[in-house]
Tab-separated table of C-alpha atoms in Angstrom:
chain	number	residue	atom	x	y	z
A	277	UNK	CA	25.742	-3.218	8.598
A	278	UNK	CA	27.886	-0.365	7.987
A	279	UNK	CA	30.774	-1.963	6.245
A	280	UNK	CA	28.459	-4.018	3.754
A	281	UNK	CA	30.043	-3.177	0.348
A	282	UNK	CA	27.773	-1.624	-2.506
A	283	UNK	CA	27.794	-4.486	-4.742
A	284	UNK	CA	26.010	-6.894	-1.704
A	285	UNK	CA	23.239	-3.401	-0.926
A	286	UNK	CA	19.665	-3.978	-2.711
A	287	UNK	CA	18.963	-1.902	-6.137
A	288	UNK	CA	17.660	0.738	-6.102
A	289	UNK	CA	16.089	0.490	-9.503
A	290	UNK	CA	14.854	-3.271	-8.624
A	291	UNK	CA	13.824	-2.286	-5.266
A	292	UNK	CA	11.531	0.578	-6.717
A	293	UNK	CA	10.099	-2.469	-9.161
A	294	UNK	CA	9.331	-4.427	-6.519
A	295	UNK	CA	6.938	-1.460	-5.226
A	296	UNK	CA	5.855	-1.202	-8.702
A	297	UNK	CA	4.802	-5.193	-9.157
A	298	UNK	CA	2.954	-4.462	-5.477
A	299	UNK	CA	1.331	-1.364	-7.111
A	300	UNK	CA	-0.405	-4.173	-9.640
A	301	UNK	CA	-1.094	-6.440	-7.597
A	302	UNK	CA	-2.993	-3.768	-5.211
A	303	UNK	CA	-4.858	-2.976	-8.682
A	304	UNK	CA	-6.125	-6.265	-8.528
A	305	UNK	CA	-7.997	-5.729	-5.085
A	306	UNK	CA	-11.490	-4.959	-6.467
A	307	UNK	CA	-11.626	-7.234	-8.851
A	308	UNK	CA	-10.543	-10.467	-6.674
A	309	UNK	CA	-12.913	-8.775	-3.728
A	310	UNK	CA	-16.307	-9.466	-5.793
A	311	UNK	CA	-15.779	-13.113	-5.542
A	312	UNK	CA	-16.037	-12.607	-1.720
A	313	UNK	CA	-18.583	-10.516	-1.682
A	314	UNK	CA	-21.236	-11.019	1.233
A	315	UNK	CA	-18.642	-12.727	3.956
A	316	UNK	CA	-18.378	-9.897	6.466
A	317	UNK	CA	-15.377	-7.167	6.521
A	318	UNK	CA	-13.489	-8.323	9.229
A	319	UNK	CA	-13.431	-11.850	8.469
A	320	UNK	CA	-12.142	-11.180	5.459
A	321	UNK	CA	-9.154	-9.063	6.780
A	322	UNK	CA	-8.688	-11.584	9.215
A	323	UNK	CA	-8.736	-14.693	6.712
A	324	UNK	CA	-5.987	-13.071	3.804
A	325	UNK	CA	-3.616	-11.606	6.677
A	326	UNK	CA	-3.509	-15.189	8.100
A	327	UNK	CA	-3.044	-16.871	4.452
A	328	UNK	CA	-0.221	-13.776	4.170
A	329	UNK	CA	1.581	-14.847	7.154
A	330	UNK	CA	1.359	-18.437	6.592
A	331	UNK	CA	3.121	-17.291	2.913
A	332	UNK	CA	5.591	-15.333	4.915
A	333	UNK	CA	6.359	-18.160	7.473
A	334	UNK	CA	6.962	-21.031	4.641
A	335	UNK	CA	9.186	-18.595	3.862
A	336	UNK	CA	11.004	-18.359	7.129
A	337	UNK	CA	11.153	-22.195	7.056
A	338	UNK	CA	12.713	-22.663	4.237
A	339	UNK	CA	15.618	-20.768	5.532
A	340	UNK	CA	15.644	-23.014	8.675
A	341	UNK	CA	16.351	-21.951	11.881
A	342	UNK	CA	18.354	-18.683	10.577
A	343	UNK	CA	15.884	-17.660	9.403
A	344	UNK	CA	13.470	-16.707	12.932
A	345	UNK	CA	16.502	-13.818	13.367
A	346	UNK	CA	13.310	-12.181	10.881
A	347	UNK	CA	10.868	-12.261	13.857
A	348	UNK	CA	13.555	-10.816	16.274
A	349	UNK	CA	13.278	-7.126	15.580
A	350	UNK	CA	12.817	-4.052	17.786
A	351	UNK	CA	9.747	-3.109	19.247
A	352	UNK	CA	9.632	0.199	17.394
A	353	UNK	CA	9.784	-1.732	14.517
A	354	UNK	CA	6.535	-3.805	15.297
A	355	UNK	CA	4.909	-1.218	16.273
A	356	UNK	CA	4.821	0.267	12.618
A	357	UNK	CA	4.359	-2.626	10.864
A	358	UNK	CA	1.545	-3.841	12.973
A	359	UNK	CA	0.157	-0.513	13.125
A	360	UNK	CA	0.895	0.464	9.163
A	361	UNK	CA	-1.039	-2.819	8.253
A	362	UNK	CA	-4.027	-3.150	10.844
A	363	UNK	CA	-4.216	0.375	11.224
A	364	UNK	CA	-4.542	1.108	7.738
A	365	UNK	CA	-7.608	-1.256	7.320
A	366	UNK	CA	-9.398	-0.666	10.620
A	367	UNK	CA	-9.787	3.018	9.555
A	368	UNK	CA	-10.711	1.807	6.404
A	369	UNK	CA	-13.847	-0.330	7.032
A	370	UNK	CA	-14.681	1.646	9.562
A	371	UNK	CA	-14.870	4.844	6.986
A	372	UNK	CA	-16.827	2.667	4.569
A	373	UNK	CA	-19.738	2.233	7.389
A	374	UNK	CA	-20.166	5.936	7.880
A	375	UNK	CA	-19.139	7.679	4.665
A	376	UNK	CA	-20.208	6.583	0.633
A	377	UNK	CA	-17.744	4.576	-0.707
A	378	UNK	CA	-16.679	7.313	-3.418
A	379	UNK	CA	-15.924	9.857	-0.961
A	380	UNK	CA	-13.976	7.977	1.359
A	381	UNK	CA	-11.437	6.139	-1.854
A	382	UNK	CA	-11.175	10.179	-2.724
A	383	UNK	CA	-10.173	11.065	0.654
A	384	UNK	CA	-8.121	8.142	1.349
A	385	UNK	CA	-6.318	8.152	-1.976
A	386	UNK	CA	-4.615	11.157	-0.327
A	387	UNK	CA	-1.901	8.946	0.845
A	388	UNK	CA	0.389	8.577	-2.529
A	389	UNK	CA	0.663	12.820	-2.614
A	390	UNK	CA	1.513	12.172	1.319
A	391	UNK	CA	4.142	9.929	0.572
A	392	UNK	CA	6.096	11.956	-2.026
A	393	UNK	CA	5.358	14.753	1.044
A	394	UNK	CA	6.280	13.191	3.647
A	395	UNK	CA	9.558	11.658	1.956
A	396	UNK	CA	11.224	15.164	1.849
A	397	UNK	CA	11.508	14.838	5.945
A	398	UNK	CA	13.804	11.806	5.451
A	399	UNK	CA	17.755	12.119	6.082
A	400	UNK	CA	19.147	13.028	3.243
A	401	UNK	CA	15.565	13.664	1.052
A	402	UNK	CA	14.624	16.466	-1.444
A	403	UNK	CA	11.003	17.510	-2.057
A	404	UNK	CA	11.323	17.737	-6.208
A	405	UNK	CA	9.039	19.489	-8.095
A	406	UNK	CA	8.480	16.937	-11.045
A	407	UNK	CA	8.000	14.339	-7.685
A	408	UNK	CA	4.989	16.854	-6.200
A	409	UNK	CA	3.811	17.614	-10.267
A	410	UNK	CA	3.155	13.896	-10.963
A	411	UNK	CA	1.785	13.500	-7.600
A	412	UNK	CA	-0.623	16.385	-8.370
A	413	UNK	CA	-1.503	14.521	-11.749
A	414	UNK	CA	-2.423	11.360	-10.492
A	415	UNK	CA	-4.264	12.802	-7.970
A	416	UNK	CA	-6.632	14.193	-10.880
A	417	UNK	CA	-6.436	11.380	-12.514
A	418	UNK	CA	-7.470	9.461	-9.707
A	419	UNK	CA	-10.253	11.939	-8.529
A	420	UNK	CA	-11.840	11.883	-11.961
A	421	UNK	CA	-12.233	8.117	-12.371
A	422	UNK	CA	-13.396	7.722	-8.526
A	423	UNK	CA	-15.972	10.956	-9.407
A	424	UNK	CA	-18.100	8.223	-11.639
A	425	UNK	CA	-18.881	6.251	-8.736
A	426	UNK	CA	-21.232	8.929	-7.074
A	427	UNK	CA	-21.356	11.957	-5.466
A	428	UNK	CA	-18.649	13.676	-4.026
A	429	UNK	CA	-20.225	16.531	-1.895
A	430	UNK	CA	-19.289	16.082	1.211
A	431	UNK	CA	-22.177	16.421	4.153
A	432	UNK	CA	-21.984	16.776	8.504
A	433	UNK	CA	-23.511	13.887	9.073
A	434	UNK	CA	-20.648	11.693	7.118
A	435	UNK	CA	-18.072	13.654	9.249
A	436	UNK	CA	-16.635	10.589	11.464
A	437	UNK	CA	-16.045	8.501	7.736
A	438	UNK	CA	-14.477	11.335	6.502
A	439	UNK	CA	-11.888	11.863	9.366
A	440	UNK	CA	-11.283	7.728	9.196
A	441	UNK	CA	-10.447	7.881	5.478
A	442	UNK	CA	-8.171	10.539	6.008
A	443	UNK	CA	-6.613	8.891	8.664
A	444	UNK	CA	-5.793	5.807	6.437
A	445	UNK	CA	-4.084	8.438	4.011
A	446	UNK	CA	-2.227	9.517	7.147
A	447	UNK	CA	-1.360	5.885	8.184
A	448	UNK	CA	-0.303	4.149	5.160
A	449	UNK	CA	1.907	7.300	3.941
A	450	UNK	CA	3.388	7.513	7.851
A	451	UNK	CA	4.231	3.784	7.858
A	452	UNK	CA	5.246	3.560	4.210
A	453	UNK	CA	7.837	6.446	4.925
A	454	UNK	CA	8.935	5.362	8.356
A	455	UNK	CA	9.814	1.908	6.522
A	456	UNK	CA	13.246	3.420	5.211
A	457	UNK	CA	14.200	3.824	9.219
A	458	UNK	CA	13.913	0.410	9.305
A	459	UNK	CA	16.041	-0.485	6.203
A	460	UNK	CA	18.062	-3.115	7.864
A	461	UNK	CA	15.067	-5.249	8.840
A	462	UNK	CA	14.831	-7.671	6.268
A	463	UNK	CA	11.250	-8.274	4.849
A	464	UNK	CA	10.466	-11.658	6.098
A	465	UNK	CA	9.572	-9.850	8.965
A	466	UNK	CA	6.137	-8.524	7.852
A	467	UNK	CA	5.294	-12.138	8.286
A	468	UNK	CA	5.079	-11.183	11.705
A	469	UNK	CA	3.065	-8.014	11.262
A	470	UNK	CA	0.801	-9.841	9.055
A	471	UNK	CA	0.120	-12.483	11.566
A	472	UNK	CA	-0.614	-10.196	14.382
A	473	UNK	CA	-2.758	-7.937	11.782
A	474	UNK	CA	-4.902	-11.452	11.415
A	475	UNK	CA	-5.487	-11.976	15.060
A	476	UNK	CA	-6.610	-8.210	15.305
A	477	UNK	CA	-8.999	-8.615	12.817
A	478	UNK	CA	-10.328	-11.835	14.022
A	479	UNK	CA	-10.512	-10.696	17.779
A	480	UNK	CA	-12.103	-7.606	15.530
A	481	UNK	CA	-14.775	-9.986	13.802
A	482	UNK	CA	-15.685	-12.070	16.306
A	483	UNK	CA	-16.897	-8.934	18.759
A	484	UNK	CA	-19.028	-7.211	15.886
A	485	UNK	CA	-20.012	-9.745	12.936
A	486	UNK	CA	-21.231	-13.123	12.664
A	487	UNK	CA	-19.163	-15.325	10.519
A	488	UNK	CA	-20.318	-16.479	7.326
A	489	UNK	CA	-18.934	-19.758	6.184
A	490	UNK	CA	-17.352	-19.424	2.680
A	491	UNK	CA	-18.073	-21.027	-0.540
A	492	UNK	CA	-15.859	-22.991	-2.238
A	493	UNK	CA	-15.614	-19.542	-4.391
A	494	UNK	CA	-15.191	-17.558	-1.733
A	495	UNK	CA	-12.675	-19.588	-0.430
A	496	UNK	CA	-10.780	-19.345	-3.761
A	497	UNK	CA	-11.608	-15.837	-3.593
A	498	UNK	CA	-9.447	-15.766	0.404
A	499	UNK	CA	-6.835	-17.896	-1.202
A	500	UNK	CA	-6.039	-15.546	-3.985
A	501	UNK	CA	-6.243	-11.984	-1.995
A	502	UNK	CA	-4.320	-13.581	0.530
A	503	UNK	CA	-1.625	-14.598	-1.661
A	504	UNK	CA	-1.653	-11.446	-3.452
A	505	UNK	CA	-2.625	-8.551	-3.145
A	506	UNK	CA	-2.878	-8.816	1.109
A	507	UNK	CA	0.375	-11.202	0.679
A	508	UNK	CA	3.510	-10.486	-2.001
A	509	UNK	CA	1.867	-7.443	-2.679
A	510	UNK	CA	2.847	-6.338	1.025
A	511	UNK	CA	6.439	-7.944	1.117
A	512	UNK	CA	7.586	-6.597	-2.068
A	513	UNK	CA	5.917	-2.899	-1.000
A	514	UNK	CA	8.226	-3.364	2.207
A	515	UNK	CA	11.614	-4.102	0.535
A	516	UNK	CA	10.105	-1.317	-2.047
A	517	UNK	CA	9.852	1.519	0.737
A	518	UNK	CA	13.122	0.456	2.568
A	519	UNK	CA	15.580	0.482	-0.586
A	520	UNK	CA	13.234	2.216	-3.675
A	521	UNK	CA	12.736	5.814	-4.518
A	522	UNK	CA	10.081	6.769	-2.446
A	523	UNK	CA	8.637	9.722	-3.893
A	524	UNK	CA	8.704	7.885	-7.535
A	525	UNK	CA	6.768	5.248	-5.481
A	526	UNK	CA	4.387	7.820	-4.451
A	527	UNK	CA	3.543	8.951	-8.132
A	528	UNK	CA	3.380	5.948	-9.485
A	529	UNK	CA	0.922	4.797	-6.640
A	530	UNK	CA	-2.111	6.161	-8.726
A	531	UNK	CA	-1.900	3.748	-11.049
A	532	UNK	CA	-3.551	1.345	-8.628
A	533	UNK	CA	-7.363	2.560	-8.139
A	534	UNK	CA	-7.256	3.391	-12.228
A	535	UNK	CA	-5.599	-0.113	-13.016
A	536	UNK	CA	-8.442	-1.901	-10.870
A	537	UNK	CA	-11.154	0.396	-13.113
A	538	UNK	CA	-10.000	-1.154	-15.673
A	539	UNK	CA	-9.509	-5.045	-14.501
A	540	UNK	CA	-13.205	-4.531	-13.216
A	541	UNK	CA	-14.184	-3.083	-16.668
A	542	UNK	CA	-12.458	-5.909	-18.526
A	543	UNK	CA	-14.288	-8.537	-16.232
A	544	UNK	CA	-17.510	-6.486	-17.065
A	545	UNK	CA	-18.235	-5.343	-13.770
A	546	UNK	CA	-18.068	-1.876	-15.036
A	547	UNK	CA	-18.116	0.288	-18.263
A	548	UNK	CA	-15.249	2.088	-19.666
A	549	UNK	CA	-15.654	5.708	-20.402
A	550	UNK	CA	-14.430	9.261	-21.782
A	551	UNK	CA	-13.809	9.391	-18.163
A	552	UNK	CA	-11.969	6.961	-17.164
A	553	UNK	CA	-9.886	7.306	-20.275
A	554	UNK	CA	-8.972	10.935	-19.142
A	555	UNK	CA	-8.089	9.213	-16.077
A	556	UNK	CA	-5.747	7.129	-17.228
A	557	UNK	CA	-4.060	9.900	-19.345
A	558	UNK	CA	-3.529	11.826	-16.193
A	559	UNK	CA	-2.190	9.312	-14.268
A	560	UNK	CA	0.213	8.318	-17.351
A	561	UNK	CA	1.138	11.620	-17.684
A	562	UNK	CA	2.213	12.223	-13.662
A	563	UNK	CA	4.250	9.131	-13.856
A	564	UNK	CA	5.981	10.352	-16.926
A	565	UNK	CA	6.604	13.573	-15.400
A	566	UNK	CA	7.865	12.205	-11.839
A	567	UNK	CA	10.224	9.698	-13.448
A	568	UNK	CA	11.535	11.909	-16.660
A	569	UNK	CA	14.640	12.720	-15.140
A	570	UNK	CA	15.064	9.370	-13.171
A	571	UNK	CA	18.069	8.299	-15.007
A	572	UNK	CA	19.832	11.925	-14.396
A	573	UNK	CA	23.695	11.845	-13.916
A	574	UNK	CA	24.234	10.662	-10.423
A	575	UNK	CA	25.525	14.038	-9.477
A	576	UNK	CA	22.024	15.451	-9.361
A	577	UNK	CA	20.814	13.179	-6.763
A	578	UNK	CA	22.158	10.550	-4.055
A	579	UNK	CA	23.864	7.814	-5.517
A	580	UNK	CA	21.995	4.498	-6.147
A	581	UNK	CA	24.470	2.655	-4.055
A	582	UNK	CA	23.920	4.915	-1.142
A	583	UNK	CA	23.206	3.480	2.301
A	584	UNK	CA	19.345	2.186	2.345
A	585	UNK	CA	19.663	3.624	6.590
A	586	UNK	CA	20.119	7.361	4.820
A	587	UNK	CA	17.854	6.993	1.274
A	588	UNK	CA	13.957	4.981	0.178
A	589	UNK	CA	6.235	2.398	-0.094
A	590	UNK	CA	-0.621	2.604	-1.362
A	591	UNK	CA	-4.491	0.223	-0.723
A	592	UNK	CA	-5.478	-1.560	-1.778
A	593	UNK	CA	-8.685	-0.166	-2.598
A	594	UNK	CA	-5.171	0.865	-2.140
C-alpha cells in the first residue's frame, strides 16, 4: 500500500539473497534429475509442480483463512505466473526433442543477459554498464562450460528447437521482469501458479507419454526437485524479482548451469576440466564486476527503501 512505512518494505539486499539461494538451488537441477532419469518429461513436470504447490498451500494453511487473500489476485497476474512457469518448461522439453541438448542450454541460457536487458524498461531502471559487462562475462563463462557437452554448430533441420529454446530465454526473462509490476502480490501466490503449471503438465503427459511408475528412488528423486529446486527455489526467485536488484540477479544467474557442472562433477557424473575451470573464472569475474559498486552511496542509484511498485528474477537447467 502506498502509505506502508520503509522500515515494514522487504530488503532489498535480503530480497536479492533470496534470488541468490534460488540461483543454488536451480544449480542443483541436474544433479537431483539423474535419479529420475527414464520417467517421461512431462510427468515429471507435472509430479514436482504438484509437490511445489502442495509446499506452497501448507503454507497458506498455516496462516488460516487469511491467508487464501494469496490466491485472490488479478487475472493479469495469473496470467504471468502461469505462463512464466509452464511456459518456460513447455518450450523447454519441447526444444530438447528437436535440437541437441548443448545447443538448446546455449540458446536458452540467453535469458540472464535478457533480464539485466530487459530491466532497463522498468519505471525508474538504468541499463549500467558493469550490469551488461558481467552479463557479457557469464555469458562466456557459461558458453564455454556448455561447449564440452557437444557440438555447437547450429544446422536447418534443428531450426524449430532452436526457436523453442530461445523462446524460453524470452519467457523466463519476460516473466522474471514483469514480476516487479506485481510487487504487491505476496509470494504465496505462486502456489497457485504452481498448481495450475501441474495440471498443464499432467493434461500435457497424459495426451503424449505413457506413465512410468516410479521407484522408490525416483520417488525420492520427485520429492526432492519438488521441494527444491521446482519448489523454494521458485518462491524465493518470486519475492527475489519483486523487491531484489534485478539486473544483479541477472549476472549472478550464470552461476547456475556452472554450479550444477560442478555438483555433477563432484557426484562423478562428469569430469572437471581446464574448461570448466575457465568457466568458472568467467562467471566469478562477471559477478564481481556487476556487483563492485553495489554498495555505492545511495545517491548514485534509487534508494534501497524505495517503493518495490517503482524498483526489482533463471532454469533450471535454469
Amino acid at each position: 500500500m502506498s502509505d506502508t512505512t520503509s522500515a515494514t518494505r522487504p530488503s532489498r539486499r535480503a530480497a536479492t539473497l533470496a534470488g541468490v539461494a534460488a540461483i543454488g538451488l536451480w544449480g542443483s537441477f541436474a544433479l537431483l534429475s539423474t535419479s529420475v532419469s527414464g520417467l517421461p518429461p512431462l510427468q515429471v513436470l507435472a509430479s514436482t509442480f504438484a509437490i511445489a504447490a502442495l509446499l506452497g498451500f501448507s503454507r497458506i494453511a498455516r496462516r488460516g483463512s487469511g491467508g487464501l487473500g494469496a490466491l485472490r489476485q488479478p487475472l493479469s497476474s495469473w496470467l504471468v505466473g502461469v505462463g512464466g512457469l509452464f511456459g518456460y518448461h513447455a518450450l523447454y522439453f519441447y526444444a530438447l526433442s528437436a535440437a541437441p541438448p548443448a545447443q538448446v542450454s546455449v540458446i536458452s541460457y540467453l535469458w540472464p543477459l535478457l533480464i539485466v536487458l530487459f530491466s532497463a524498461a522498468l519505471p525508474g531502471g538504468r541499463l549500467r554498464r558493469r550490469h551488461v559487462a558481467g552479463a557479457l562475462l557469464g555469458l562466456a563463462g557459461v558458453w564455454t562450460v556448455l561447449a564440452a557437452g557437444g557440438d555447437l554448430g547450429l544446422r536447418a533441420a534443428h531450426a524449430p528447437g532452436y526457436l523453442a529454446a530461445l523462446g524460453c530465454a524470452l519467457v523466463w526473462s519476460t516473466y522474471s521482469v514483469l514480476q516487479r509490476r506485481f510487487a504487491d502480490v505476496p509470494a504465496d501466490a505462486v502456489a497457485g501458479s504452481c498448481a495450475a503449471t501441474a495440471v498443464l503438465g499432467l493434461a500435457g503427459h497424459l495426451a503424449l507419454e505413457r506413465t512410468v511408475l516410479p521407484t522408490a528412488g525416483q520417488a525420492l528423486g520427485l520429492l526432492a526437485l519438488g521441494l527444491g529446486p521446482a519448489g523454494i527455489a521458485f518462491f524465493a526467485w518470486d519475492h527475489a524479482t519483486k523487491h531484489g536488484d534485478l539486473p544483479q540477479l541477472g549476472v549472478l544467474s550464470y552461476g547456475a548451469p556452472v554450479l550444477s557442472t560442478l555438483l555433477l562433477c563432484l557426484a562423478g557424473h562428469a569430469e572437471a576440466s581446464p574448461r570448466l575451470l575457465a568457466a568458472c573464472a568467467l562467471v566469478a569475474a562477471g559477478g564481481l564486476v556487476a556487483t563492485a559498486r553495489a554498495n555505492a552511496p545511495a545517491s548514485a542509484s534509487a534508494p534501497a527503501s524505495a517503493p518495490p511498485a517503482r524498483e526489482p528474477t533463471t532454469c533450471i537447467d535454469k
